[in-house]
């Protein structure tokens, strides 16, 4: 079945160019010029993936509001911010709102297509037959790769697609340090260190909101991250 992509972009020339490019790759693309137009459409039907600019017409942060609307409608829908705003503040804000990726418009079309394909590959795993290896259990943590669910002490924690696979990459080898490159390889994504750090911080925050004593995700400076087993006597590292 053809994947449907929603593109929320107020620049008509860019919008038309990307609609054409994505359509040539076999995607069905629906484009919107502003937040109200996009949000009305999303309440009727969700796309398979959304690409959203931040500044939309007269709304300087309209894309952030679109992201929040999408997240209220779906916790796992892949969302990519695609914007000219290249700064840490906007990147962190976007990821904290639940986006799976944050790209600037100076990247090449092949790079954008690779990021889209990576997100679709990860969501496609949900439709594959379940096997025992899909389940990870480590103390109070239970992860189901097919249903993309996470439970901590019997309670569900809602993660985005990217957050889920980053946690999965760490937790399936509890006690082992995973480098940032390994996290990218195992979660089928290509991002910079700042983006990885932001995702890990967001995952930690979601666990802590449920359990104030949570300390299972460790940052091993200069090396990467690891999931500390509840019965582990390994030395704790300072978290980022």
PDB file of N, CA, C and O in Angstrom, residues 168-207:
ATOM      1  N   UNK A 168      15.100   0.539  22.993  1.00  0.00           N
ATOM      2  CA  UNK A 168      15.191  -0.880  22.644  1.00  0.00           C
ATOM      3  C   UNK A 168      16.648  -1.276  22.409  1.00  0.00           C
ATOM      4  O   UNK A 168      17.109  -2.329  22.877  1.00  0.00           O
ATOM      5  N   UNK A 169      17.389  -0.429  21.699  1.00  0.00           N
ATOM      6  CA  UNK A 169      18.790  -0.725  21.400  1.00  0.00           C
ATOM      7  C   UNK A 169      19.628  -0.822  22.667  1.00  0.00           C
ATOM      8  O   UNK A 169      20.565  -1.624  22.750  1.00  0.00           O
ATOM      9  N   UNK A 170      19.293  -0.005  23.667  1.00  0.00           N
ATOM     10  CA  UNK A 170      20.035  -0.024  24.930  1.00  0.00           C
ATOM     11  C   UNK A 170      19.591  -1.187  25.813  1.00  0.00           C
ATOM     12  O   UNK A 170      20.403  -1.932  26.359  1.00  0.00           O
ATOM     13  N   UNK A 171      18.281  -1.356  25.945  1.00  0.00           N
ATOM     14  CA  UNK A 171      17.740  -2.306  26.921  1.00  0.00           C
ATOM     15  C   UNK A 171      17.935  -3.765  26.534  1.00  0.00           C
ATOM     16  O   UNK A 171      18.007  -4.634  27.409  1.00  0.00           O
ATOM     17  N   UNK A 172      18.032  -4.078  25.254  1.00  0.00           N
ATOM     18  CA  UNK A 172      18.134  -5.492  24.874  1.00  0.00           C
ATOM     19  C   UNK A 172      19.498  -6.085  25.232  1.00  0.00           C
ATOM     20  O   UNK A 172      19.659  -7.301  25.236  1.00  0.00           O
ATOM     21  N   UNK A 173      20.460  -5.233  25.523  1.00  0.00           N
ATOM     22  CA  UNK A 173      21.749  -5.706  26.016  1.00  0.00           C
ATOM     23  C   UNK A 173      22.056  -4.997  27.334  1.00  0.00           C
ATOM     24  O   UNK A 173      22.974  -4.187  27.432  1.00  0.00           O
ATOM     25  N   UNK A 174      21.256  -5.287  28.342  1.00  0.00           N
ATOM     26  CA  UNK A 174      21.395  -4.622  29.635  1.00  0.00           C
ATOM     27  C   UNK A 174      22.811  -4.778  30.179  1.00  0.00           C
ATOM     28  O   UNK A 174      23.400  -5.855  30.127  1.00  0.00           O
ATOM     29  N   UNK A 175      23.354  -3.672  30.661  1.00  0.00           N
ATOM     30  CA  UNK A 175      24.694  -3.681  31.220  1.00  0.00           C
ATOM     31  C   UNK A 175      25.777  -3.388  30.226  1.00  0.00           C
ATOM     32  O   UNK A 175      26.912  -3.057  30.603  1.00  0.00           O
ATOM     33  N   UNK A 176      25.472  -3.481  28.933  1.00  0.00           N
ATOM     34  CA  UNK A 176      26.460  -3.219  27.895  1.00  0.00           C
ATOM     35  C   UNK A 176      26.354  -1.768  27.424  1.00  0.00           C
ATOM     36  O   UNK A 176      25.250  -1.263  27.204  1.00  0.00           O
ATOM     37  N   UNK A 177      27.483  -1.115  27.234  1.00  0.00           N
ATOM     38  CA  UNK A 177      27.491   0.263  26.755  1.00  0.00           C
ATOM     39  C   UNK A 177      27.246   0.267  25.253  1.00  0.00           C
ATOM     40  O   UNK A 177      27.889  -0.464  24.507  1.00  0.00           O
ATOM     41  N   UNK A 178      26.303   1.086  24.830  1.00  0.00           N
ATOM     42  CA  UNK A 178      26.024   1.266  23.407  1.00  0.00           C
ATOM     43  C   UNK A 178      26.502   2.642  22.981  1.00  0.00           C
ATOM     44  O   UNK A 178      26.078   3.656  23.554  1.00  0.00           O
ATOM     45  N   UNK A 179      27.372   2.681  21.981  1.00  0.00           N
ATOM     46  CA  UNK A 179      27.859   3.960  21.480  1.00  0.00           C
ATOM     47  C   UNK A 179      26.759   4.653  20.695  1.00  0.00           C
ATOM     48  O   UNK A 179      25.760   4.032  20.319  1.00  0.00           O
ATOM     49  N   UNK A 180      26.949   5.929  20.443  1.00  0.00           N
ATOM     50  CA  UNK A 180      25.955   6.660  19.654  1.00  0.00           C
ATOM     51  C   UNK A 180      25.821   6.060  18.259  1.00  0.00           C
ATOM     52  O   UNK A 180      24.733   5.997  17.701  1.00  0.00           O
ATOM     53  N   UNK A 181      26.928   5.609  17.680  1.00  0.00           N
ATOM     54  CA  UNK A 181      26.870   4.992  16.358  1.00  0.00           C
ATOM     55  C   UNK A 181      26.067   3.695  16.404  1.00  0.00           C
ATOM     56  O   UNK A 181      25.267   3.410  15.515  1.00  0.00           O
ATOM     57  N   UNK A 182      26.253   2.910  17.455  1.00  0.00           N
ATOM     58  CA  UNK A 182      25.487   1.676  17.592  1.00  0.00           C
ATOM     59  C   UNK A 182      23.999   1.953  17.776  1.00  0.00           C
ATOM     60  O   UNK A 182      23.151   1.225  17.254  1.00  0.00           O
ATOM     61  N   UNK A 183      23.683   3.016  18.506  1.00  0.00           N
ATOM     62  CA  UNK A 183      22.280   3.389  18.665  1.00  0.00           C
ATOM     63  C   UNK A 183      21.669   3.732  17.314  1.00  0.00           C
ATOM     64  O   UNK A 183      20.532   3.348  17.011  1.00  0.00           O
ATOM     65  N   UNK A 184      22.417   4.464  16.490  1.00  0.00           N
ATOM     66  CA  UNK A 184      21.920   4.813  15.162  1.00  0.00           C
ATOM     67  C   UNK A 184      21.752   3.570  14.307  1.00  0.00           C
ATOM     68  O   UNK A 184      20.743   3.394  13.620  1.00  0.00           O
ATOM     69  N   UNK A 185      22.760   2.679  14.337  1.00  0.00           N
ATOM     70  CA  UNK A 185      22.706   1.469  13.507  1.00  0.00           C
ATOM     71  C   UNK A 185      21.535   0.574  13.900  1.00  0.00           C
ATOM     72  O   UNK A 185      20.790   0.096  13.046  1.00  0.00           O
ATOM     73  N   UNK A 186      21.356   0.355  15.199  1.00  0.00           N
ATOM     74  CA  UNK A 186      20.339  -0.583  15.654  1.00  0.00           C
ATOM     75  C   UNK A 186      18.931  -0.006  15.588  1.00  0.00           C
ATOM     76  O   UNK A 186      17.956  -0.751  15.496  1.00  0.00           O
ATOM     77  N   UNK A 187      18.819   1.317  15.636  1.00  0.00           N
ATOM     78  CA  UNK A 187      17.487   1.919  15.527  1.00  0.00           C
ATOM     79  C   UNK A 187      17.225   2.439  14.113  1.00  0.00           C
ATOM     80  O   UNK A 187      16.237   3.114  13.863  1.00  0.00           O
ATOM     81  N   UNK A 188      18.144   2.115  13.183  1.00  0.00           N
ATOM     82  CA  UNK A 188      17.976   2.442  11.761  1.00  0.00           C
ATOM     83  C   UNK A 188      17.731   3.927  11.540  1.00  0.00           C
ATOM     84  O   UNK A 188      16.765   4.348  10.911  1.00  0.00           O
ATOM     85  N   UNK A 189      18.649   4.744  12.054  1.00  0.00           N
ATOM     86  CA  UNK A 189      18.512   6.181  11.887  1.00  0.00           C
ATOM     87  C   UNK A 189      19.886   6.810  11.782  1.00  0.00           C
ATOM     88  O   UNK A 189      20.896   6.215  12.151  1.00  0.00           O
ATOM     89  N   UNK A 190      19.903   8.037  11.244  1.00  0.00           N
ATOM     90  CA  UNK A 190      21.149   8.783  11.122  1.00  0.00           C
ATOM     91  C   UNK A 190      20.905  10.181  11.661  1.00  0.00           C
ATOM     92  O   UNK A 190      20.209  10.987  11.052  1.00  0.00           O
ATOM     93  N   UNK A 191      21.453  10.461  12.847  1.00  0.00           N
ATOM     94  CA  UNK A 191      21.263  11.762  13.470  1.00  0.00           C
ATOM     95  C   UNK A 191      22.569  12.196  14.121  1.00  0.00           C
ATOM     96  O   UNK A 191      23.507  11.415  14.253  1.00  0.00           O
ATOM     97  N   UNK A 192      22.630  13.451  14.544  1.00  0.00           N
ATOM     98  CA  UNK A 192      23.843  13.919  15.197  1.00  0.00           C
ATOM     99  C   UNK A 192      23.777  13.651  16.698  1.00  0.00           C
ATOM    100  O   UNK A 192      22.761  13.237  17.244  1.00  0.00           O
ATOM    101  N   UNK A 193      24.918  13.898  17.383  1.00  0.00           N
ATOM    102  CA  UNK A 193      25.001  13.601  18.815  1.00  0.00           C
ATOM    103  C   UNK A 193      23.990  14.397  19.635  1.00  0.00           C
ATOM    104  O   UNK A 193      23.430  13.895  20.611  1.00  0.00           O
ATOM    105  N   UNK A 194      23.766  15.661  19.245  1.00  0.00           N
ATOM    106  CA  UNK A 194      22.820  16.501  19.987  1.00  0.00           C
ATOM    107  C   UNK A 194      21.415  15.912  19.950  1.00  0.00           C
ATOM    108  O   UNK A 194      20.701  15.901  20.955  1.00  0.00           O
ATOM    109  N   UNK A 195      21.038  15.397  18.792  1.00  0.00           N
ATOM    110  CA  UNK A 195      19.711  14.807  18.651  1.00  0.00           C
ATOM    111  C   UNK A 195      19.578  13.545  19.501  1.00  0.00           C
ATOM    112  O   UNK A 195      18.558  13.329  20.162  1.00  0.00           O
ATOM    113  N   UNK A 196      20.606  12.709  19.506  1.00  0.00           N
ATOM    114  CA  UNK A 196      20.580  11.495  20.321  1.00  0.00           C
ATOM    115  C   UNK A 196      20.443  11.863  21.796  1.00  0.00           C
ATOM    116  O   UNK A 196      19.623  11.303  22.525  1.00  0.00           O
ATOM    117  N   UNK A 197      21.258  12.827  22.242  1.00  0.00           N
ATOM    118  CA  UNK A 197      21.208  13.262  23.644  1.00  0.00           C
ATOM    119  C   UNK A 197      19.821  13.762  24.005  1.00  0.00           C
ATOM    120  O   UNK A 197      19.287  13.452  25.083  1.00  0.00           O
ATOM    121  N   UNK A 198      19.201  14.541  23.122  1.00  0.00           N
ATOM    122  CA  UNK A 198      17.865  15.073  23.386  1.00  0.00           C
ATOM    123  C   UNK A 198      16.837  13.959  23.511  1.00  0.00           C
ATOM    124  O   UNK A 198      15.963  13.996  24.387  1.00  0.00           O
ATOM    125  N   UNK A 199      16.938  12.938  22.648  1.00  0.00           N
ATOM    126  CA  UNK A 199      16.007  11.823  22.724  1.00  0.00           C
ATOM    127  C   UNK A 199      16.183  11.047  24.031  1.00  0.00           C
ATOM    128  O   UNK A 199      15.191  10.673  24.681  1.00  0.00           O
ATOM    129  N   UNK A 200      17.428  10.799  24.423  1.00  0.00           N
ATOM    130  CA  UNK A 200      17.681  10.057  25.655  1.00  0.00           C
ATOM    131  C   UNK A 200      17.149  10.823  26.860  1.00  0.00           C
ATOM    132  O   UNK A 200      16.528  10.254  27.770  1.00  0.00           O
ATOM    133  N   UNK A 201      17.360  12.138  26.886  1.00  0.00           N
ATOM    134  CA  UNK A 201      16.847  12.960  27.991  1.00  0.00           C
ATOM    135  C   UNK A 201      15.329  12.881  28.058  1.00  0.00           C
ATOM    136  O   UNK A 201      14.743  12.808  29.139  1.00  0.00           O
ATOM    137  N   UNK A 202      14.690  12.887  26.891  1.00  0.00           N
ATOM    138  CA  UNK A 202      13.224  12.842  26.865  1.00  0.00           C
ATOM    139  C   UNK A 202      12.713  11.485  27.368  1.00  0.00           C
ATOM    140  O   UNK A 202      11.724  11.421  28.106  1.00  0.00           O
ATOM    141  N   UNK A 203      13.405  10.409  26.980  1.00  0.00           N
ATOM    142  CA  UNK A 203      13.012   9.080  27.460  1.00  0.00           C
ATOM    143  C   UNK A 203      13.154   9.008  28.975  1.00  0.00           C
ATOM    144  O   UNK A 203      12.256   8.536  29.680  1.00  0.00           O
ATOM    145  N   UNK A 204      14.284   9.484  29.504  1.00  0.00           N
ATOM    146  CA  UNK A 204      14.485   9.484  30.953  1.00  0.00           C
ATOM    147  C   UNK A 204      13.355  10.238  31.664  1.00  0.00           C
ATOM    148  O   UNK A 204      12.823   9.792  32.679  1.00  0.00           O
ATOM    149  N   UNK A 205      13.021  11.413  31.116  1.00  0.00           N
ATOM    150  CA  UNK A 205      12.005  12.252  31.733  1.00  0.00           C
ATOM    151  C   UNK A 205      10.667  11.523  31.821  1.00  0.00           C
ATOM    152  O   UNK A 205       9.951  11.622  32.836  1.00  0.00           O
ATOM    153  N   UNK A 206      10.320  10.765  30.780  1.00  0.00           N
ATOM    154  CA  UNK A 206       9.050  10.048  30.781  1.00  0.00           C
ATOM    155  C   UNK A 206       9.022   8.967  31.853  1.00  0.00           C
ATOM    156  O   UNK A 206       7.982   8.734  32.490  1.00  0.00           O
ATOM    157  N   UNK A 207      10.148   8.302  32.052  1.00  0.00           N
ATOM    158  CA  UNK A 207      10.218   7.303  33.118  1.00  0.00           C
ATOM    159  C   UNK A 207      10.137   7.971  34.486  1.00  0.00           C
ATOM    160  O   UNK A 207       9.446   7.491  35.391  1.00  0.00           O
TER     161      UNK A 207
END
